Amino acid sequence: MIRSVSKSKPNVPVAPLLLILQLLMASSISLSRSLSLLRPRPPSSSFSHFSPFSSSSRTSLRNFRKSYPCPLWSSSFSFCIDHFRHHSTSLSLSSSSRSYPMAALSSSISAGDDSNPLLIDFEFPPFDSVKPEHVRPGIRELLKQLEIELDVLEKNVEPKWEKLVEPLEKIVDRLAVVWGMVNHLKAVKDCPELRSAIEEVQPEKVKFGLRLGQSKPIYNAFKTIQESTDWLKLSESHKRIVENQLKDAVLSGVALEGEKKDQFNKIQQELQRLSQKFDENVLDATKKFEKLITDKKEIEGLPATALGLAAQIAVSKGHENANAENGPWIITLDAPSFISVMQHAQNRSLREEVYRAYITRASSGDLDNTEIINQMLKLRLEKAKLLGYNNYAEVSMAMKMATVDKAEELLEKLRAASWNPAVQDLEDIRCFAKQQGAVEADNLTHWDISFWSERLRESKYDINEEELRPYFSLPKVMDGLFSLAKKLFGIDIEPADGLAPVWNKDVRFYCVKDSSGSPISYFYFDPYSRPSEKRGGAWMDEVVSRSRVLSRDGSSVRLPVAHMVCNQTPPVGDKPSLMTFREVETVFHEFGHALQHMLTRHDEGLVAGIRGIEWDAVELPSQFMENWCYHRETLMGIAKHYETGETLPEDVYKKLLAARTFRAGSLSLRQLKFASLDLELHTRYIPGGSESIYDVDQRISKRTQVLPPLPEDRFLCSFSHIFAGGYAAGYYSYKWAEVLSADAFSAFEDAGLDNDKAVIEIGRKFRETVLALGGGKAPLEVFVEFRGREPSPEPLLRHNGLLPATA
């Protein structure tokens, strides 16, 4: 996401910009890193002087995590959730001429129970067949077989690739396939029975993962490879795999013995349990709020799409005769409903009620996440101490490009540059509200900002986001997105519905083909909000990674499969899903993540696609793709009226482009607040001390929020990114990666966005580097290979309105 400071604001401080330039352009330091036998490198020494984009390796492979969500966009946007499920599902290739991914489950496993879909061989995951009653026996049988295979590996392990890495990948991958299916279904088709089953077997799964991560025979074999005379002969990707595995083992507690090891393992188990409970509480609290409205006067101002959705929800809740015109209507805290109320409802008391419900989700009663947060912060600190670090942020940074100091330095420079524009943003809204005769103009509060900023945007740019919806129907948006992918990356994307089982009738399945027409990957797309069973936000995750080892015929590779999940406005009546421009950006964002997974050229499964990439670099392709939403040819290709086929008028496009940095200072500051709060809680905060987590929130907000939060604000209780996702001490990554993504897009700007030949040439180069090389090469080296130099902050500052646009 690129959300920026408006270039129209005059009060942009110069000094902070110079400091940002100095910070981001510091010379890189190349260091060869070698882990000591069973001890992590002291975190305060060698990491402290790294430049932000040091070419030294800061890799990680944390048990095949990760799903990549969109960030917390703005005060009125849903919290995009990262599900950090510590898995990557993987399938193998069919031996037939058609290259279908296949699950590489061993015959011994599949023979256990042919009636359990978790244990049978399959072409694509049987999402439609897996039931809660399959989870307990399926996972336990799988773990039983994997324990046997791990025993065999440890007894026979040798420091050779085929005797170490290949059998290890097969073990991890099998668990990833099955656990990935189950956990994905929990995210998109939640129910009490599935929760209960997962809760019961998760400790057993975590126990196996700890045993695998702490295996000294495996660790010592990797160490022997690193210290051998053949080390220099290994390919770069093989070296990355070895270094990743050694670092992962240390961070998994391989160095610990006796009571410390037992304590570490108990902490890991409890953190898993608490994280899952946190996530469930947020989902349940979101579902719990429903406001039935029978008087249309109470919802005046809501656009037709919002009224239709509210009536559709009412029908689903038993109000059979509900309709958009006469109601009744039900308002929820799910993103499409919540955003519509905050932006358009003229009823100020309704906005207040909905806003207060939203910021206090999961903060009271049986769903209160307060104590869960306290426990998680306490346990993370204990874990860090056991591993020899000062705080959990240092543990987190061991797997990233940045250091704590460099991340905080960048955030502060950006905060200083964003503050005055954000102050001006609020003043602009107040002045406009006053001009409109709003009685609340002199006392604007949080439930007024989205409403009046939307009115100001409409007035200033003559753009009404709701009036744009008919131009952004989902089918047209996807067609335009696929056309862009064909132009830039030389791929064709074709519907393949029916080829793979799906978990909901609205889920689409696609095949990605290269220029010769051969399949190279597949992906699922689950676009619509389903608040009764599907968690909020938007994310991408891998279903299958590319892998040579897990191909069936031993020669060709297994093809990658991804899934993209969004929560956008569903179709209402006979109309297709009509999207807001923000929802369009979200689809482009998640598709960028999926492309990096699907277009990988690496055949080594442990570093293929999104695996092994430093966390603070993973947002490069996603944020890069967002830029194309403002590209004239691309936008005009997707913006077709769903009824008439009329293209978006040229003057409207220009207004949309001009409005790109509207309230950018405020939106930037909001992101910086989340990142700063995250780092503060994981560095200096003392769990159980004199200051509560909410005290910390209020303190950080004094320098990151122009309008202070309400005293009762409990946003932290739904901050799933850091308490139920992979962004603990890592939310800064969005800003860190913005430097990379903005500079990458500037390569196209420099060549001329209207120069088709140059755009195609650079697009192919982006594919062959950023999208193809995966975790097999350090991200800075990948960027330099694409751009021809190290990253520059100038494009980011320019896109954010902090520098004048180039001629």
Short mmCIF file of C-alpha atoms in Angstrom, two decimals, residues 72-396:
data_model
loop_
_atom_site.label_atom_id
_atom_site.label_comp_id
_atom_site.label_asym_id
_atom_site.label_seq_id
_atom_site.Cartn_x
_atom_site.Cartn_y
_atom_site.Cartn_z
CA LEU A 72 -4.55 -1.55 8.13
CA TRP A 73 -5.50 0.99 5.52
CA SER A 74 -7.33 3.76 7.32
CA SER A 75 -9.68 4.49 10.18
CA SER A 76 -12.61 3.34 8.07
CA PHE A 77 -11.13 0.25 6.48
CA SER A 78 -11.31 -3.27 7.74
CA PHE A 79 -8.33 -4.67 9.55
CA CYS A 80 -6.65 -6.93 7.04
CA ILE A 81 -5.57 -9.98 8.91
CA ASP A 82 -2.49 -12.08 8.49
CA HIS A 83 -3.15 -15.65 9.48
CA PHE A 84 0.49 -16.66 9.99
CA ARG A 85 -0.44 -20.27 10.14
CA HIS A 86 3.09 -21.69 10.19
CA HIS A 87 2.42 -23.72 7.11
CA SER A 88 2.76 -23.83 3.42
CA THR A 89 0.58 -26.36 1.76
CA SER A 90 2.26 -28.27 -1.01
CA LEU A 91 1.20 -30.67 -3.70
CA SER A 92 3.05 -32.67 -6.35
CA LEU A 93 2.71 -33.10 -10.09
CA SER A 94 0.56 -35.62 -11.82
CA SER A 95 2.44 -38.03 -13.99
CA SER A 96 -0.06 -37.43 -16.76
CA SER A 97 0.55 -35.02 -19.60
CA ARG A 98 -1.55 -32.40 -17.85
CA SER A 99 0.50 -30.70 -15.16
CA TYR A 100 -1.82 -30.80 -12.16
CA PRO A 101 -0.53 -30.34 -8.62
CA MET A 102 -0.85 -33.48 -6.59
CA ALA A 103 -0.55 -34.14 -2.87
CA ALA A 104 2.58 -36.12 -2.19
CA LEU A 105 1.26 -38.13 0.73
CA SER A 106 3.01 -41.40 1.26
CA SER A 107 1.17 -44.65 0.70
CA SER A 108 1.61 -45.55 4.33
CA ILE A 109 -0.33 -42.49 5.32
CA SER A 110 -3.06 -42.74 2.73
CA ALA A 111 -3.54 -46.41 3.56
CA GLY A 112 -4.49 -45.49 7.12
CA ASP A 113 -8.07 -44.48 6.36
CA ASP A 114 -9.31 -44.16 2.81
CA SER A 115 -12.53 -42.60 4.09
CA ASN A 116 -10.74 -39.62 5.64
CA PRO A 117 -10.13 -36.93 2.98
CA LEU A 118 -7.16 -35.64 4.95
CA LEU A 119 -5.34 -38.94 4.43
CA ILE A 120 -6.10 -39.83 0.84
CA ASP A 121 -4.08 -39.00 -2.23
CA PHE A 122 -5.55 -36.18 -4.30
CA GLU A 123 -4.95 -33.91 -7.24
CA PHE A 124 -6.14 -30.78 -5.44
CA PRO A 125 -7.09 -30.43 -1.76
CA PRO A 126 -10.60 -31.81 -1.19
CA PHE A 127 -11.86 -28.62 0.45
CA ASP A 128 -15.46 -29.63 -0.18
CA SER A 129 -15.13 -32.96 1.61
CA VAL A 130 -13.20 -32.13 4.79
CA LYS A 131 -15.47 -32.08 7.84
CA PRO A 132 -14.66 -31.29 11.50
CA GLU A 133 -14.93 -34.98 12.39
CA HIS A 134 -12.02 -35.74 10.04
CA VAL A 135 -9.57 -33.46 11.84
CA ARG A 136 -8.74 -35.39 15.02
CA PRO A 137 -8.12 -38.81 13.46
CA GLY A 138 -6.56 -37.36 10.33
CA ILE A 139 -3.99 -35.15 12.05
CA ARG A 140 -3.11 -37.80 14.62
CA GLU A 141 -2.53 -40.49 11.99
CA LEU A 142 -0.43 -38.09 9.96
CA LEU A 143 1.70 -37.10 12.96
CA LYS A 144 2.20 -40.76 13.84
CA GLN A 145 3.60 -41.49 10.39
CA LEU A 146 5.75 -38.36 10.35
CA GLU A 147 7.26 -39.23 13.72
CA ILE A 148 8.40 -42.53 12.21
CA GLU A 149 9.87 -40.80 9.17
CA LEU A 150 11.67 -38.27 11.36
CA ASP A 151 13.15 -41.12 13.42
CA VAL A 152 14.49 -42.68 10.24
CA LEU A 153 15.91 -39.37 9.03
CA GLU A 154 17.70 -38.64 12.31
CA LYS A 155 19.23 -42.12 12.42
CA ASN A 156 20.44 -42.07 8.83
CA VAL A 157 21.08 -38.39 8.24
CA GLU A 158 24.21 -37.41 6.33
CA PRO A 159 25.49 -33.93 5.39
CA LYS A 160 24.47 -34.50 1.79
CA TRP A 161 21.64 -32.82 -0.06
CA GLU A 162 19.80 -35.99 -1.00
CA LYS A 163 20.23 -37.44 2.50
CA LEU A 164 19.24 -34.32 4.43
CA VAL A 165 17.38 -31.57 2.61
CA GLU A 166 15.21 -33.68 0.36
CA PRO A 167 13.78 -36.01 3.05
CA LEU A 168 13.34 -33.02 5.37
CA GLU A 169 11.33 -31.15 2.75
CA LYS A 170 9.08 -34.17 2.25
CA ILE A 171 8.33 -34.44 5.96
CA VAL A 172 7.53 -30.78 6.43
CA ASP A 173 5.53 -30.62 3.23
CA ARG A 174 3.22 -33.49 4.13
CA LEU A 175 2.21 -31.81 7.35
CA ALA A 176 1.85 -28.52 5.50
CA VAL A 177 -0.61 -30.01 3.00
CA VAL A 178 -2.98 -31.40 5.60
CA TRP A 179 -2.65 -28.74 8.29
CA GLY A 180 -2.92 -26.07 5.63
CA MET A 181 -6.26 -27.46 4.45
CA VAL A 182 -7.66 -27.54 7.95
CA ASN A 183 -6.46 -24.11 8.96
CA HIS A 184 -7.63 -22.55 5.71
CA LEU A 185 -11.11 -23.92 6.24
CA LYS A 186 -11.12 -22.42 9.71
CA ALA A 187 -10.38 -19.03 8.15
CA VAL A 188 -13.09 -19.19 5.48
CA LYS A 189 -15.67 -21.65 6.85
CA ASP A 190 -15.47 -21.38 10.61
CA CYS A 191 -17.75 -23.33 12.93
CA PRO A 192 -17.62 -24.42 16.62
CA GLU A 193 -16.98 -28.07 15.74
CA LEU A 194 -13.96 -27.23 13.59
CA ARG A 195 -12.58 -24.90 16.25
CA SER A 196 -12.88 -27.59 18.88
CA ALA A 197 -11.14 -30.20 16.75
CA ILE A 198 -8.25 -27.89 15.87
CA GLU A 199 -7.87 -26.78 19.48
CA GLU A 200 -7.58 -30.40 20.58
CA VAL A 201 -4.93 -31.51 18.07
CA GLN A 202 -2.95 -28.28 17.74
CA PRO A 203 -0.74 -29.02 20.80
CA GLU A 204 0.23 -32.33 19.21
CA LYS A 205 1.06 -30.60 15.94
CA VAL A 206 3.11 -27.93 17.75
CA LYS A 207 4.92 -30.63 19.72
CA PHE A 208 5.99 -32.33 16.50
CA GLY A 209 7.10 -29.01 15.04
CA LEU A 210 9.23 -28.32 18.11
CA ARG A 211 10.83 -31.74 17.91
CA LEU A 212 11.62 -31.18 14.25
CA GLY A 213 12.95 -27.65 14.80
CA GLN A 214 15.11 -28.73 17.73
CA SER A 215 16.57 -31.82 16.08
CA LYS A 216 20.30 -31.76 16.76
CA PRO A 217 21.15 -34.48 14.20
CA ILE A 218 19.54 -32.34 11.50
CA TYR A 219 21.12 -29.14 12.83
CA ASN A 220 24.58 -30.70 13.02
CA ALA A 221 24.26 -32.04 9.49
CA PHE A 222 23.46 -28.55 8.18
CA LYS A 223 26.35 -27.15 10.21
CA THR A 224 28.69 -29.71 8.71
CA ILE A 225 27.64 -28.66 5.21
CA GLN A 226 28.30 -25.02 6.04
CA GLU A 227 31.75 -25.76 7.44
CA SER A 228 32.81 -28.18 4.71
CA THR A 229 35.29 -27.44 1.96
CA ASP A 230 32.44 -27.81 -0.55
CA TRP A 231 30.55 -24.82 0.90
CA LEU A 232 31.86 -22.40 -1.70
CA LYS A 233 30.78 -24.73 -4.48
CA LEU A 234 27.12 -24.64 -3.43
CA SER A 235 24.68 -22.51 -5.40
CA GLU A 236 23.42 -19.32 -3.84
CA SER A 237 19.99 -20.83 -3.23
CA HIS A 238 21.48 -23.89 -1.54
CA LYS A 239 23.52 -21.66 0.75
CA ARG A 240 20.38 -19.69 1.61
CA ILE A 241 18.58 -22.92 2.51
CA VAL A 242 21.39 -24.03 4.82
CA GLU A 243 21.65 -20.62 6.48
CA ASN A 244 17.88 -20.41 6.87
CA GLN A 245 17.68 -23.81 8.50
CA LEU A 246 20.51 -23.07 10.91
CA LYS A 247 18.99 -19.79 11.97
CA ASP A 248 15.53 -21.32 12.25
CA ALA A 249 16.89 -24.09 14.47
CA VAL A 250 18.54 -21.60 16.82
CA LEU A 251 15.36 -19.53 17.03
CA SER A 252 13.40 -22.75 17.60
CA GLY A 253 15.45 -23.50 20.71
CA VAL A 254 17.93 -26.11 19.47
CA ALA A 255 20.57 -24.63 21.78
CA LEU A 256 18.46 -25.08 24.91
CA GLU A 257 18.75 -27.96 27.34
CA GLY A 258 16.87 -29.28 30.36
CA GLU A 259 14.54 -26.88 32.17
CA LYS A 260 15.15 -24.07 29.70
CA LYS A 261 14.14 -26.28 26.80
CA ASP A 262 11.01 -27.43 28.65
CA GLN A 263 10.12 -23.84 29.48
CA PHE A 264 10.66 -22.74 25.88
CA ASN A 265 8.42 -25.51 24.55
CA LYS A 266 5.68 -24.67 27.03
CA ILE A 267 5.85 -21.05 25.93
CA GLN A 268 5.52 -22.03 22.28
CA GLN A 269 2.49 -24.17 23.00
CA GLU A 270 0.81 -21.45 25.01
CA LEU A 271 1.55 -18.75 22.43
CA GLN A 272 -0.10 -20.89 19.77
CA ARG A 273 -3.17 -21.39 21.94
CA LEU A 274 -3.45 -17.73 22.87
CA SER A 275 -3.01 -16.57 19.29
CA GLN A 276 -5.81 -18.83 18.10
CA LYS A 277 -8.08 -17.69 20.93
CA PHE A 278 -7.35 -14.03 20.16
CA ASP A 279 -8.34 -14.56 16.54
CA GLU A 280 -11.54 -16.38 17.46
CA ASN A 281 -12.54 -13.65 19.92
CA VAL A 282 -12.16 -10.96 17.27
CA LEU A 283 -14.28 -12.92 14.81
CA ASP A 284 -16.96 -13.67 17.41
CA ALA A 285 -17.05 -10.09 18.66
CA THR A 286 -17.40 -8.81 15.12
CA LYS A 287 -20.26 -11.22 14.44
CA LYS A 288 -21.95 -10.41 17.74
CA PHE A 289 -22.85 -6.82 16.86
CA GLU A 290 -26.01 -6.46 14.82
CA LYS A 291 -28.19 -3.36 14.72
CA LEU A 292 -31.68 -3.80 13.31
CA ILE A 293 -33.09 -0.64 11.76
CA THR A 294 -36.72 -0.28 10.70
CA ASP A 295 -36.92 3.48 10.19
CA LYS A 296 -35.24 4.60 6.98
CA LYS A 297 -34.65 8.07 8.45
CA GLU A 298 -32.05 6.50 10.74
CA ILE A 299 -29.89 5.50 7.79
CA GLU A 300 -30.33 8.48 5.51
CA GLY A 301 -27.28 9.06 3.35
CA LEU A 302 -26.41 5.39 2.90
CA PRO A 303 -25.99 4.63 -0.81
CA ALA A 304 -28.13 2.11 -2.62
CA THR A 305 -25.44 -0.58 -2.51
CA ALA A 306 -25.18 -0.28 1.27
CA LEU A 307 -28.96 -0.39 1.71
CA GLY A 308 -29.15 -3.45 -0.51
CA LEU A 309 -26.42 -5.18 1.47
CA ALA A 310 -28.07 -4.29 4.81
CA ALA A 311 -31.39 -5.68 3.57
CA GLN A 312 -29.66 -8.81 2.27
CA ILE A 313 -28.13 -9.36 5.71
CA ALA A 314 -31.57 -8.90 7.26
CA VAL A 315 -33.00 -11.59 4.96
CA SER A 316 -30.23 -13.96 6.04
CA LYS A 317 -31.18 -13.29 9.66
CA GLY A 318 -34.81 -14.26 9.18
CA HIS A 319 -36.44 -11.06 7.94
CA GLU A 320 -37.74 -12.69 4.78
CA ASN A 321 -39.44 -9.62 3.31
CA ALA A 322 -36.56 -7.20 3.81
CA ASN A 323 -35.60 -5.11 0.80
CA ALA A 324 -33.38 -2.13 0.08
CA GLU A 325 -36.22 0.34 -0.25
CA ASN A 326 -38.38 -0.51 2.74
CA GLY A 327 -36.13 -2.52 5.03
CA PRO A 328 -35.68 -3.69 7.61
CA TRP A 329 -31.90 -3.32 7.50
CA ILE A 330 -29.17 -4.82 9.65
CA ILE A 331 -25.87 -3.03 10.22
CA THR A 332 -22.83 -5.09 11.22
CA LEU A 333 -19.15 -4.47 11.95
CA ASP A 334 -18.08 -6.35 8.85
CA ALA A 335 -16.06 -4.10 6.55
CA PRO A 336 -18.57 -3.27 3.78
CA SER A 337 -21.30 -2.44 6.30
CA PHE A 338 -19.08 -0.60 8.77
CA ILE A 339 -17.36 1.53 6.13
CA SER A 340 -20.62 2.59 4.53
CA VAL A 341 -22.02 3.79 7.84
CA MET A 342 -18.90 5.71 8.82
CA GLN A 343 -18.57 7.40 5.43
CA HIS A 344 -22.19 8.08 4.52
CA ALA A 345 -24.67 7.86 7.40
CA GLN A 346 -26.03 11.33 8.17
CA ASN A 347 -27.24 10.05 11.54
CA ARG A 348 -24.38 11.09 13.82
CA SER A 349 -25.62 9.02 16.75
CA LEU A 350 -25.63 5.90 14.54
CA ARG A 351 -22.07 6.62 13.47
CA GLU A 352 -21.05 7.02 17.10
CA GLU A 353 -22.72 3.77 18.16
CA VAL A 354 -21.12 1.77 15.35
CA TYR A 355 -17.70 3.39 15.84
CA ARG A 356 -17.68 2.71 19.59
CA ALA A 357 -18.67 -0.89 18.98
CA TYR A 358 -15.87 -1.27 16.45
CA ILE A 359 -13.04 0.10 18.59
CA THR A 360 -14.10 -1.96 21.60
CA ARG A 361 -14.42 -5.30 19.85
CA ALA A 362 -13.16 -8.25 21.88
CA SER A 363 -12.52 -6.09 24.96
CA SER A 364 -15.20 -7.22 27.41
CA GLY A 365 -16.91 -10.28 28.81
CA ASP A 366 -16.02 -13.76 27.61
CA LEU A 367 -14.46 -12.34 24.45
CA ASP A 368 -12.07 -9.93 26.21
CA ASN A 369 -8.59 -10.14 24.66
CA THR A 370 -6.90 -7.90 27.24
CA GLU A 371 -5.44 -10.67 29.36
CA ILE A 372 -4.51 -12.67 26.26
CA ILE A 373 -2.44 -9.70 25.07
CA ASN A 374 -0.78 -9.36 28.47
CA GLN A 375 0.08 -13.04 28.53
CA MET A 376 1.41 -13.06 24.98
CA LEU A 377 3.68 -10.07 25.59
CA LYS A 378 4.96 -11.67 28.79
CA LEU A 379 5.63 -15.00 27.11
CA ARG A 380 7.30 -13.41 24.08
CA LEU A 381 9.68 -11.55 26.38
CA GLU A 382 10.46 -14.76 28.29
CA LYS A 383 11.09 -16.53 25.00
CA ALA A 384 13.48 -13.78 23.90
CA LYS A 385 15.43 -14.00 27.16
CA LEU A 386 15.74 -17.77 26.84
CA LEU A 387 17.21 -17.32 23.36
CA GLY A 388 19.70 -14.74 24.59
CA TYR A 389 18.01 -11.59 23.28
CA ASN A 390 17.04 -8.45 25.17
CA ASN A 391 13.47 -8.32 23.88
CA TYR A 392 11.14 -9.95 21.42
CA ALA A 393 11.72 -7.30 18.75
CA GLU A 394 15.33 -8.45 18.49
CA VAL A 395 14.12 -12.01 17.93
CA SER A 396 11.79 -10.77 15.22
#
